[in-house]
Amino acid sequence: MTDAINEREIALDILMEVNEKEQYVHVLLNEALRKYQYLEKNERAFISRLVKGTIERRLTLDYVINQVSSVRVNKMKPFIRNLMRMSVYQMMYMEQVPVSAVCNEAVKLAKKRHFNNLSGFVNGVLRNISRQLADMKLPDDYNVRYSMPQEVVDILKESFDDVTTAKILDSFLKERSISAVVNTVKTDKNSLVKRLTEQGITVKDAPYVENAILISGFNYLDDIPEFNEGMFQIQDISSMTAGLIAAPCKDSRIIDVCAAPGGKSIFAAISMCGTGCVISRDVSDRKTEQIRENADRLGLENVIVQTVDAAEHIVQDEESADIVLADLPCSGIGIIGRKPDIKYNVSKEKVSGIVTLQRKILDSVCSYVKQGGYIVYSTCTLNYNENEANVRYIADKGFVPEDITDLLPEALFEDAKKAGKDIYDKLVNDAKGGMLTLIPGVYECDGFFVAKLKRK
């Protein structure tokens, strides 16, 4: 059993990289958990929750610290700033951790990293916060209550009313499920579920997608024989809906641009029962290696992996594809619940630059679709300019929206009805116009947008 301070120190080092150097939390956390595989499962879970939670609640934590501290958070030394955030997170959201342990371990860490002169400050502020927390009233604005930067709130409010915006923001703070698509080329859902449950893994039916499951209670994916044997692939339910809407026929030729890590390519290849051809592309060898590893593990011989920049037009591909899958780079607002650091890097200027890139890619790939073929455009964001406006942009290139009502699972309509008439009407009307917006907090998945258009 390792000393608890080591877990906090690991977490603090990750927080420094993410908050001060804008590194990706999911990348650094995965690397750390792989490096410290020898730790107990509960110790790794502590690190994971502490890192993600501190980043997720950063604005709320800063508000609380600023109510008590004589030095505002943005004026603190970076190490102390992140140490304070991490410690207050434990006080506010990790009830099983004693306050005394939080304060003592924070002081030890400050001294260990040669901040002896500030250890008294750390101790005093944390103990004052612990005494005042029960009576402290948080303001009712979205920024503090949901720890959400105003730029993201403003973007959401351009598309949704206040009630729906609040549902979305609240959902981002909820724990996310791990979903997987069953590789029906190798096995069937019932057989896979039986094998996984026999190992003590908790398996539930996933919403909306028939051949999908939710899994929990396992240690590492690589420890699951069925994963290594290619019987399933991790993919979010929202992303799977793009595959449902694509609905490829057997023997189709599909070009998937910006494909890494390959979820949509794999879903399409499985949907075609191993027939046809999925040309799966991304911009770098590092990304395409991810796709290749996944396709090889699943034994999908109908996936061809290529390193290609989607913005570069390939003349030979013109009018060659039955379906083009275009899940393009985006602001990522829909997956903030899974990658909380995204929200601190969103700005309208950056979104404008992303839209320019999206349209450059669309200029290149729309011509790859055969006459009568389809483009399935998708993003993991909730922003009109990146979604509906780009559907209009595609339509101007000789495409017409395809009614996708019959391709959507009935459970989506049921969940929309529960959310109210406006949400239900939006789902119905959007589906007739070839579009689907998956709203977190309304539907049981991440935020996502999908559109299907047919070439005239």
Tab-separated table of C-alpha atoms in Angstrom:
chain	number	residue	atom	x	y	z
A	1	MET	CA	0.000	0.000	0.000
A	2	THR	CA	1.488	3.337	-1.032
A	3	ASP	CA	1.408	6.419	1.169
A	4	ALA	CA	-1.643	8.618	0.413
A	5	ILE	CA	0.578	11.638	-0.215
A	6	ASN	CA	1.972	9.932	-3.277
A	7	GLU	CA	-1.480	9.697	-4.827
A	8	ARG	CA	-2.072	13.394	-4.204
A	9	GLU	CA	1.346	14.272	-5.565
A	10	ILE	CA	0.660	12.327	-8.758
A	11	ALA	CA	-2.656	14.141	-9.108
A	12	LEU	CA	-1.062	17.522	-8.433
A	13	ASP	CA	1.596	17.016	-11.099
A	14	ILE	CA	-1.112	16.257	-13.657
A	15	LEU	CA	-3.138	19.301	-12.602
A	16	MET	CA	-0.081	21.522	-13.033
A	17	GLU	CA	0.396	20.294	-16.601
A	18	VAL	CA	-3.284	20.702	-17.504
A	19	ASN	CA	-4.065	24.009	-15.780
A	20	GLU	CA	-0.765	25.803	-16.343
A	21	LYS	CA	0.435	24.341	-19.663
A	22	GLU	CA	-2.918	23.462	-21.330
A	23	GLN	CA	-2.062	19.783	-21.741
A	24	TYR	CA	-4.901	17.286	-22.308
A	25	VAL	CA	-6.168	15.773	-19.069
A	26	HIS	CA	-7.288	12.446	-20.596
A	27	VAL	CA	-3.859	11.908	-22.182
A	28	LEU	CA	-1.870	12.716	-19.033
A	29	LEU	CA	-4.214	10.779	-16.765
A	30	ASN	CA	-4.079	7.684	-18.961
A	31	GLU	CA	-0.280	7.865	-19.064
A	32	ALA	CA	-0.083	8.197	-15.277
A	33	LEU	CA	-2.489	5.337	-14.593
A	34	ARG	CA	-0.516	3.150	-16.981
A	35	LYS	CA	2.746	4.124	-15.270
A	36	TYR	CA	1.337	3.351	-11.822
A	37	GLN	CA	-0.453	0.117	-12.703
A	38	TYR	CA	0.943	-1.460	-9.546
A	39	LEU	CA	-1.252	0.772	-7.370
A	40	GLU	CA	-4.422	-0.700	-5.921
A	41	LYS	CA	-7.600	-0.159	-7.926
A	42	ASN	CA	-9.050	2.195	-5.285
A	43	GLU	CA	-5.834	4.245	-5.259
A	44	ARG	CA	-5.934	4.727	-9.026
A	45	ALA	CA	-9.621	5.619	-8.760
A	46	PHE	CA	-8.712	8.256	-6.139
A	47	ILE	CA	-6.163	9.832	-8.494
A	48	SER	CA	-8.578	9.785	-11.411
A	49	ARG	CA	-11.448	11.342	-9.500
A	50	LEU	CA	-9.253	13.966	-7.855
A	51	VAL	CA	-7.758	15.087	-11.165
A	52	LYS	CA	-10.970	15.114	-13.196
A	53	GLY	CA	-13.043	16.560	-10.385
A	54	THR	CA	-10.635	19.397	-9.654
A	55	ILE	CA	-10.542	20.387	-13.324
A	56	GLU	CA	-14.297	19.941	-13.707
A	57	ARG	CA	-15.112	22.169	-10.698
A	58	ARG	CA	-12.283	24.661	-11.131
A	59	LEU	CA	-14.406	27.834	-11.269
A	60	THR	CA	-16.471	26.764	-8.265
A	61	LEU	CA	-13.306	25.969	-6.298
A	62	ASP	CA	-11.732	29.316	-7.211
A	63	TYR	CA	-14.864	31.121	-6.006
A	64	VAL	CA	-14.753	29.346	-2.637
A	65	ILE	CA	-11.016	29.967	-2.156
A	66	ASN	CA	-11.414	33.653	-3.030
A	67	GLN	CA	-14.099	34.072	-0.348
A	68	VAL	CA	-11.553	33.188	2.353
A	69	SER	CA	-8.046	33.796	1.054
A	70	SER	CA	-6.331	37.182	1.330
A	71	VAL	CA	-4.538	36.315	-1.931
A	72	ARG	CA	-6.782	35.727	-4.925
A	73	VAL	CA	-6.359	32.448	-6.774
A	74	ASN	CA	-5.005	34.037	-9.959
A	75	LYS	CA	-2.282	35.796	-7.914
A	76	MET	CA	-1.053	32.628	-6.192
A	77	LYS	CA	2.038	30.756	-7.294
A	78	PRO	CA	0.963	28.013	-9.748
A	79	PHE	CA	1.920	25.161	-7.417
A	80	ILE	CA	0.015	26.659	-4.471
A	81	ARG	CA	-2.974	27.518	-6.677
A	82	ASN	CA	-3.368	23.932	-7.833
A	83	LEU	CA	-2.650	22.515	-4.388
A	84	MET	CA	-5.440	24.694	-2.945
A	85	ARG	CA	-7.921	23.735	-5.655
A	86	MET	CA	-7.195	20.054	-5.224
A	87	SER	CA	-7.536	20.289	-1.453
A	88	VAL	CA	-10.816	22.228	-1.507
A	89	TYR	CA	-12.220	19.730	-4.009
A	90	GLN	CA	-11.584	16.939	-1.509
A	91	MET	CA	-13.357	18.940	1.225
A	92	MET	CA	-16.386	19.743	-0.926
A	93	TYR	CA	-16.894	16.618	-3.004
A	94	MET	CA	-15.031	13.691	-1.437
A	95	GLU	CA	-16.884	13.125	1.819
A	96	GLN	CA	-14.913	9.985	2.690
A	97	VAL	CA	-11.702	12.026	3.013
A	98	PRO	CA	-11.286	13.603	6.496
A	99	VAL	CA	-10.724	17.360	6.480
A	100	SER	CA	-7.766	16.954	8.828
A	101	ALA	CA	-6.089	14.617	6.325
A	102	VAL	CA	-6.685	17.098	3.493
A	103	CYS	CA	-5.040	19.945	5.424
A	104	ASN	CA	-2.150	17.872	6.752
A	105	GLU	CA	-1.307	16.335	3.383
A	106	ALA	CA	-1.474	19.742	1.670
A	107	VAL	CA	1.020	21.174	4.159
A	108	LYS	CA	3.330	18.177	3.669
A	109	LEU	CA	3.213	18.627	-0.104
A	110	ALA	CA	3.953	22.353	0.164
A	111	LYS	CA	7.011	21.627	2.294
A	112	LYS	CA	8.157	18.739	0.110
A	113	ARG	CA	8.135	21.037	-2.937
A	114	HIS	CA	10.134	23.699	-1.022
A	115	PHE	CA	7.274	26.083	-0.246
A	116	ASN	CA	7.968	26.010	3.507
A	117	ASN	CA	7.328	29.742	3.769
A	118	LEU	CA	3.802	29.258	2.377
A	119	SER	CA	2.858	26.121	4.310
A	120	GLY	CA	1.297	28.231	7.084
A	121	PHE	CA	-0.758	30.144	4.526
A	122	VAL	CA	-1.956	26.870	2.974
A	123	ASN	CA	-2.880	25.440	6.359
A	124	GLY	CA	-4.657	28.589	7.551
A	125	VAL	CA	-6.755	29.130	4.430
A	126	LEU	CA	-7.774	25.468	4.150
A	127	ARG	CA	-8.801	25.256	7.812
A	128	ASN	CA	-10.794	28.506	7.496
A	129	ILE	CA	-12.540	27.153	4.397
A	130	SER	CA	-13.372	23.917	6.220
A	131	ARG	CA	-15.036	25.933	9.010
A	132	GLN	CA	-16.983	28.204	6.659
A	133	LEU	CA	-18.072	25.730	3.963
A	134	ALA	CA	-21.313	24.620	5.617
A	135	ASP	CA	-22.631	28.209	5.742
A	136	MET	CA	-21.137	29.428	2.473
A	137	LYS	CA	-23.762	30.237	-0.158
A	138	LEU	CA	-22.724	29.792	-3.779
A	139	PRO	CA	-24.139	32.318	-6.261
A	140	ASP	CA	-26.859	31.077	-8.570
A	141	ASP	CA	-25.109	31.943	-11.851
A	142	TYR	CA	-24.071	29.212	-14.283
A	143	ASN	CA	-20.364	30.062	-14.032
A	144	VAL	CA	-20.010	29.128	-10.363
A	145	ARG	CA	-22.877	26.655	-9.947
A	146	TYR	CA	-21.806	24.528	-12.928
A	147	SER	CA	-18.181	25.727	-13.111
A	148	MET	CA	-18.717	26.805	-16.702
A	149	PRO	CA	-16.931	29.666	-18.508
A	150	GLN	CA	-19.302	32.337	-19.812
A	151	GLU	CA	-18.241	31.806	-23.445
A	152	VAL	CA	-19.558	28.227	-23.360
A	153	VAL	CA	-22.780	29.330	-21.644
A	154	ASP	CA	-23.309	31.979	-24.315
A	155	ILE	CA	-22.808	29.468	-27.137
A	156	LEU	CA	-25.303	27.050	-25.574
A	157	LYS	CA	-27.875	29.796	-25.042
A	158	GLU	CA	-27.752	30.607	-28.749
A	159	SER	CA	-29.320	27.182	-29.421
A	160	PHE	CA	-31.201	26.270	-26.230
A	161	ASP	CA	-33.509	27.901	-23.685
A	162	ASP	CA	-32.438	28.422	-20.071
A	163	VAL	CA	-34.031	25.208	-18.791
A	164	THR	CA	-32.336	23.027	-21.416
A	165	THR	CA	-29.034	24.869	-20.981
A	166	ALA	CA	-29.169	24.118	-17.245
A	167	LYS	CA	-29.888	20.430	-17.975
A	168	ILE	CA	-26.872	20.264	-20.281
A	169	LEU	CA	-24.560	21.954	-17.767
A	170	ASP	CA	-25.796	19.743	-14.932
A	171	SER	CA	-25.279	16.603	-17.014
A	172	PHE	CA	-21.632	17.559	-17.625
A	173	LEU	CA	-21.017	17.123	-13.882
A	174	LYS	CA	-22.488	13.614	-13.739
A	175	GLU	CA	-20.446	10.425	-13.894
A	176	ARG	CA	-20.147	9.021	-17.436
A	177	SER	CA	-20.803	5.419	-18.432
A	178	ILE	CA	-18.346	3.370	-20.506
A	179	SER	CA	-20.105	2.007	-23.568
A	180	ALA	CA	-18.976	-0.543	-26.135
A	181	VAL	CA	-20.212	-1.847	-29.461
A	182	VAL	CA	-20.336	-5.624	-29.876
A	183	ASN	CA	-18.281	-6.983	-32.763
A	184	THR	CA	-20.965	-9.180	-34.332
A	185	VAL	CA	-18.441	-10.392	-36.901
A	186	LYS	CA	-16.856	-12.424	-34.077
A	187	THR	CA	-19.589	-12.960	-31.491
A	188	ASP	CA	-23.118	-11.989	-30.467
A	189	LYS	CA	-24.322	-9.762	-27.653
A	190	ASN	CA	-25.710	-12.525	-25.418
A	191	SER	CA	-22.534	-14.597	-25.618
A	192	LEU	CA	-20.336	-11.594	-24.864
A	193	VAL	CA	-22.485	-10.518	-21.913
A	194	LYS	CA	-22.329	-14.040	-20.471
A	195	ARG	CA	-18.539	-14.183	-20.735
A	196	LEU	CA	-18.048	-10.735	-19.192
A	197	THR	CA	-20.428	-11.284	-16.276
A	198	GLU	CA	-18.709	-14.583	-15.470
A	199	GLN	CA	-15.574	-12.507	-14.760
A	200	GLY	CA	-17.446	-10.246	-12.334
A	201	ILE	CA	-17.773	-7.371	-14.812
A	202	THR	CA	-21.062	-5.458	-14.545
A	203	VAL	CA	-22.830	-5.323	-17.908
A	204	LYS	CA	-26.011	-3.430	-18.778
A	205	ASP	CA	-27.907	-2.819	-21.995
A	206	ALA	CA	-26.866	0.485	-23.548
A	207	PRO	CA	-29.551	2.957	-24.593
A	208	TYR	CA	-30.544	3.477	-28.229
A	209	VAL	CA	-28.166	1.009	-29.908
A	210	GLU	CA	-29.153	-2.676	-30.027
A	211	ASN	CA	-25.654	-4.149	-30.251
A	212	ALA	CA	-24.144	-1.980	-27.532
A	213	ILE	CA	-23.468	-2.487	-23.831
A	214	LEU	CA	-22.411	-0.499	-20.764
A	215	ILE	CA	-19.557	-2.000	-18.746
A	216	SER	CA	-18.156	-1.253	-15.297
A	217	GLY	CA	-16.403	-2.949	-12.409
A	218	PHE	CA	-13.298	-3.999	-14.354
A	219	ASN	CA	-9.675	-3.130	-13.693
A	220	TYR	CA	-8.001	-2.470	-17.048
A	221	LEU	CA	-9.431	-2.985	-20.516
A	222	ASP	CA	-6.276	-4.839	-21.472
A	223	ASP	CA	-7.008	-7.335	-18.696
A	224	ILE	CA	-10.265	-8.411	-20.362
A	225	PRO	CA	-9.654	-11.376	-22.730
A	226	GLU	CA	-12.729	-10.539	-24.805
A	227	PHE	CA	-11.365	-7.060	-25.489
A	228	ASN	CA	-8.002	-8.443	-26.577
A	229	GLU	CA	-9.779	-10.995	-28.758
A	230	GLY	CA	-11.646	-8.185	-30.532
A	231	MET	CA	-15.157	-9.006	-29.388
A	232	PHE	CA	-16.004	-5.383	-28.581
A	233	GLN	CA	-14.813	-1.834	-29.113
A	234	ILE	CA	-15.162	1.092	-26.709
A	235	GLN	CA	-17.237	3.847	-28.310
A	236	ASP	CA	-19.691	6.393	-26.963
A	237	ILE	CA	-23.364	5.830	-27.690
A	238	SER	CA	-23.641	9.274	-29.265
A	239	SER	CA	-20.905	8.386	-31.745
A	240	MET	CA	-22.620	5.075	-32.564
A	241	THR	CA	-25.705	6.975	-33.711
A	242	ALA	CA	-23.707	8.252	-36.687
A	243	GLY	CA	-23.311	4.609	-37.706
A	244	LEU	CA	-27.034	3.945	-37.261
A	245	ILE	CA	-27.853	6.940	-39.429
A	246	ALA	CA	-25.266	6.018	-42.073
A	247	ALA	CA	-26.991	2.614	-42.358
A	248	PRO	CA	-24.594	1.221	-44.987
A	249	CYS	CA	-25.708	-1.598	-47.259
A	250	LYS	CA	-23.476	-4.649	-47.634
A	251	ASP	CA	-20.584	-4.188	-50.066
A	252	SER	CA	-20.683	-0.377	-49.778
A	253	ARG	CA	-17.565	1.699	-50.350
A	254	ILE	CA	-17.170	4.122	-47.444
A	255	ILE	CA	-14.606	6.858	-46.937
A	256	ASP	CA	-14.217	7.943	-43.307
A	257	VAL	CA	-12.208	11.153	-42.959
A	258	CYS	CA	-10.822	12.389	-39.600
A	259	ALA	CA	-11.487	8.842	-38.423
A	260	ALA	CA	-9.191	8.266	-35.400
A	261	PRO	CA	-9.484	6.353	-33.153
A	262	GLY	CA	-11.690	4.568	-35.681
A	263	GLY	CA	-15.013	4.057	-33.916
A	264	LYS	CA	-17.207	5.012	-36.860
A	265	SER	CA	-15.086	3.048	-39.322
A	266	ILE	CA	-15.363	-0.002	-37.080
A	267	PHE	CA	-19.121	0.438	-36.575
A	268	ALA	CA	-19.615	0.680	-40.343
A	269	ALA	CA	-17.372	-2.324	-41.043
A	270	ILE	CA	-19.281	-4.419	-38.505
A	271	SER	CA	-22.631	-3.199	-39.874
A	272	MET	CA	-21.644	-4.511	-43.313
A	273	CYS	CA	-20.827	-7.934	-41.762
A	274	GLY	CA	-17.236	-7.692	-42.928
A	275	THR	CA	-18.190	-6.988	-46.584
A	276	GLY	CA	-17.487	-3.891	-48.644
A	277	CYS	CA	-14.681	-1.491	-47.912
A	278	VAL	CA	-14.148	1.226	-45.314
A	279	ILE	CA	-11.268	3.551	-46.169
A	280	SER	CA	-10.368	5.015	-42.799
A	281	ARG	CA	-8.187	8.133	-42.791
A	282	ASP	CA	-6.605	10.637	-40.485
A	283	VAL	CA	-3.939	13.294	-40.656
A	284	SER	CA	-0.967	11.629	-38.903
A	285	ASP	CA	0.683	8.227	-38.598
A	286	ARG	CA	0.147	8.383	-34.829
A	287	LYS	CA	-3.602	8.668	-35.335
A	288	THR	CA	-3.860	6.095	-38.093
A	289	GLU	CA	-1.890	3.631	-35.980
A	290	GLN	CA	-4.716	3.831	-33.439
A	291	ILE	CA	-7.229	2.918	-36.123
A	292	ARG	CA	-5.060	0.099	-37.458
A	293	GLU	CA	-4.552	-1.401	-34.001
A	294	ASN	CA	-8.278	-1.398	-33.310
A	295	ALA	CA	-9.256	-2.787	-36.712
A	296	ASP	CA	-6.623	-5.532	-36.484
A	297	ARG	CA	-7.685	-6.480	-32.971
A	298	LEU	CA	-11.292	-6.797	-34.115
A	299	GLY	CA	-10.274	-8.797	-37.182
A	300	LEU	CA	-11.967	-6.414	-39.627
A	301	GLU	CA	-10.311	-7.055	-42.958
A	302	ASN	CA	-12.663	-4.657	-44.757
A	303	VAL	CA	-11.009	-1.616	-43.113
A	304	ILE	CA	-8.211	0.044	-45.095
A	305	VAL	CA	-6.207	2.612	-43.099
A	306	GLN	CA	-4.523	5.587	-44.774
A	307	THR	CA	-2.672	8.677	-43.540
A	308	VAL	CA	-4.324	11.545	-45.399
A	309	ASP	CA	-5.050	15.174	-44.531
A	310	ALA	CA	-8.812	15.521	-45.058
A	311	ALA	CA	-8.386	19.120	-46.231
A	312	GLU	CA	-6.271	17.950	-49.189
A	313	HIS	CA	-8.458	17.062	-52.160
A	314	ILE	CA	-7.845	13.686	-53.834
A	315	VAL	CA	-9.001	13.771	-57.446
A	316	GLN	CA	-9.088	9.958	-57.786
A	317	ASP	CA	-11.713	9.772	-55.023
A	318	GLU	CA	-14.256	11.987	-56.768
A	319	GLU	CA	-17.679	10.293	-57.000
A	320	SER	CA	-16.231	7.012	-55.681
A	321	ALA	CA	-17.938	6.573	-52.303
A	322	ASP	CA	-21.395	5.320	-51.458
A	323	ILE	CA	-21.009	7.073	-48.103
A	324	VAL	CA	-18.588	9.657	-46.785
A	325	LEU	CA	-18.350	9.812	-43.006
A	326	ALA	CA	-17.219	13.290	-41.986
A	327	ASP	CA	-16.892	13.535	-38.210
A	328	LEU	CA	-14.907	16.739	-38.254
A	329	PRO	CA	-12.710	18.586	-35.730
A	330	CYS	CA	-14.937	20.786	-33.581
A	331	SER	CA	-15.106	22.788	-30.357
A	332	GLY	CA	-16.060	19.615	-28.448
A	333	ILE	CA	-18.698	21.237	-26.238
A	334	GLY	CA	-20.810	18.055	-26.290
A	335	ILE	CA	-18.123	15.971	-24.569
A	336	ILE	CA	-17.190	18.379	-21.759
A	337	GLY	CA	-18.583	15.809	-19.328
A	338	ARG	CA	-15.900	13.356	-20.471
A	339	LYS	CA	-13.071	15.836	-21.111
A	340	PRO	CA	-13.630	18.754	-18.705
A	341	ASP	CA	-10.519	20.712	-19.720
A	342	ILE	CA	-12.164	21.450	-23.082
A	343	LYS	CA	-14.433	24.101	-21.585
A	344	TYR	CA	-11.550	26.360	-20.535
A	345	ASN	CA	-10.255	26.598	-24.097
A	346	VAL	CA	-13.482	27.512	-25.903
A	347	SER	CA	-13.818	30.989	-27.375
A	348	LYS	CA	-15.876	32.449	-30.200
A	349	GLU	CA	-12.639	33.313	-32.036
A	350	LYS	CA	-11.459	29.694	-31.847
A	351	VAL	CA	-14.883	28.425	-32.933
A	352	SER	CA	-14.752	30.732	-35.938
A	353	GLY	CA	-11.384	29.241	-36.905
A	354	ILE	CA	-12.766	25.726	-36.479
A	355	VAL	CA	-15.712	26.495	-38.771
A	356	THR	CA	-13.259	27.704	-41.411
A	357	LEU	CA	-11.363	24.390	-41.157
A	358	GLN	CA	-14.593	22.367	-41.268
A	359	ARG	CA	-15.659	24.076	-44.471
A	360	LYS	CA	-12.238	23.614	-46.025
A	361	ILE	CA	-12.559	19.880	-45.355
A	362	LEU	CA	-16.140	19.810	-46.662
A	363	ASP	CA	-14.964	21.571	-49.842
A	364	SER	CA	-12.563	18.676	-50.307
A	365	VAL	CA	-14.657	15.622	-49.372
A	366	CYS	CA	-18.184	16.361	-50.589
A	367	SER	CA	-17.142	15.564	-54.156
A	368	TYR	CA	-16.128	12.027	-53.079
A	369	VAL	CA	-19.805	11.048	-52.816
A	370	LYS	CA	-21.345	9.222	-55.785
A	371	GLN	CA	-24.509	10.475	-57.417
A	372	GLY	CA	-27.250	9.143	-55.126
A	373	GLY	CA	-24.737	8.476	-52.354
A	374	TYR	CA	-24.638	10.077	-48.915
A	375	ILE	CA	-22.516	12.251	-46.699
A	376	VAL	CA	-22.969	11.746	-42.966
A	377	TYR	CA	-21.692	14.867	-41.245
A	378	SER	CA	-21.163	14.846	-37.483
A	379	THR	CA	-19.541	16.725	-34.618
A	380	CYS	CA	-19.328	16.274	-30.854
A	381	THR	CA	-20.414	19.848	-30.200
A	382	LEU	CA	-23.617	21.813	-29.555
A	383	ASN	CA	-23.173	24.928	-31.625
A	384	TYR	CA	-25.319	26.163	-34.518
A	385	ASN	CA	-22.415	27.497	-36.587
A	386	GLU	CA	-20.582	24.160	-36.477
A	387	ASN	CA	-23.728	22.091	-36.991
A	388	GLU	CA	-26.899	23.337	-38.697
A	389	ALA	CA	-25.079	26.099	-40.563
A	390	ASN	CA	-22.702	23.525	-42.052
A	391	VAL	CA	-25.632	21.368	-43.147
A	392	ARG	CA	-26.787	24.322	-45.223
A	393	TYR	CA	-23.243	24.701	-46.542
A	394	ILE	CA	-23.253	21.048	-47.652
A	395	ALA	CA	-26.709	21.404	-49.204
A	396	ASP	CA	-25.420	24.251	-51.375
A	397	LYS	CA	-22.961	21.774	-52.917
A	398	GLY	CA	-25.721	19.721	-54.513
A	399	PHE	CA	-27.016	17.677	-51.568
A	400	VAL	CA	-30.504	17.294	-50.107
A	401	PRO	CA	-31.251	16.331	-46.483
A	402	GLU	CA	-32.449	12.733	-46.076
A	403	ASP	CA	-35.343	12.014	-43.714
A	404	ILE	CA	-33.767	9.883	-40.937
A	405	THR	CA	-36.897	9.350	-38.828
A	406	ASP	CA	-37.064	5.611	-39.516
A	407	LEU	CA	-33.373	5.165	-38.670
A	408	LEU	CA	-33.708	6.530	-35.140
A	409	PRO	CA	-34.490	4.238	-32.182
A	410	GLU	CA	-37.919	4.608	-30.583
A	411	ALA	CA	-36.265	5.186	-27.192
A	412	LEU	CA	-34.954	8.552	-28.429
A	413	PHE	CA	-38.493	9.720	-29.148
A	414	GLU	CA	-39.638	8.437	-25.754
A	415	ASP	CA	-36.899	10.375	-23.950
A	416	ALA	CA	-37.714	13.493	-25.975
A	417	LYS	CA	-41.391	13.238	-24.955
A	418	LYS	CA	-40.376	13.075	-21.286
A	419	ALA	CA	-38.335	16.249	-21.741
A	420	GLY	CA	-41.317	18.224	-23.067
A	421	LYS	CA	-43.111	19.247	-26.242
A	422	ASP	CA	-40.420	21.639	-27.488
A	423	ILE	CA	-37.691	18.980	-27.293
A	424	TYR	CA	-39.937	16.363	-28.911
A	425	ASP	CA	-40.952	18.708	-31.734
A	426	LYS	CA	-37.307	19.578	-32.345
A	427	LEU	CA	-36.381	15.894	-32.616
A	428	VAL	CA	-39.218	15.147	-35.029
A	429	ASN	CA	-38.647	18.205	-37.219
A	430	ASP	CA	-34.873	17.819	-37.262
A	431	ALA	CA	-35.143	14.124	-38.196
A	432	LYS	CA	-37.356	14.981	-41.180
A	433	GLY	CA	-34.662	17.473	-42.206
A	434	GLY	CA	-31.921	14.856	-41.924
A	435	MET	CA	-30.514	16.049	-38.586
A	436	LEU	CA	-30.188	14.789	-35.019
A	437	THR	CA	-28.964	16.791	-32.026
A	438	LEU	CA	-28.250	14.626	-28.990
A	439	ILE	CA	-28.651	16.834	-25.942
A	440	PRO	CA	-26.897	15.612	-22.782
A	441	GLY	CA	-29.276	15.732	-19.837
A	442	VAL	CA	-32.163	14.981	-22.190
A	443	TYR	CA	-30.708	11.863	-23.809
A	444	GLU	CA	-28.512	9.260	-22.104
A	445	CYS	CA	-25.272	10.074	-23.908
A	446	ASP	CA	-22.774	12.790	-24.705
A	447	GLY	CA	-23.720	15.818	-26.778
A	448	PHE	CA	-23.532	15.070	-30.490
A	449	PHE	CA	-24.815	16.252	-33.861
A	450	VAL	CA	-25.386	14.096	-36.949
A	451	ALA	CA	-26.782	14.972	-40.376
A	452	LYS	CA	-27.354	12.820	-43.443
A	453	LEU	CA	-27.569	14.331	-46.919
A	454	LYS	CA	-27.975	12.682	-50.313
A	455	ARG	CA	-26.152	13.820	-53.430
A	456	LYS	CA	-28.585	14.850	-56.121
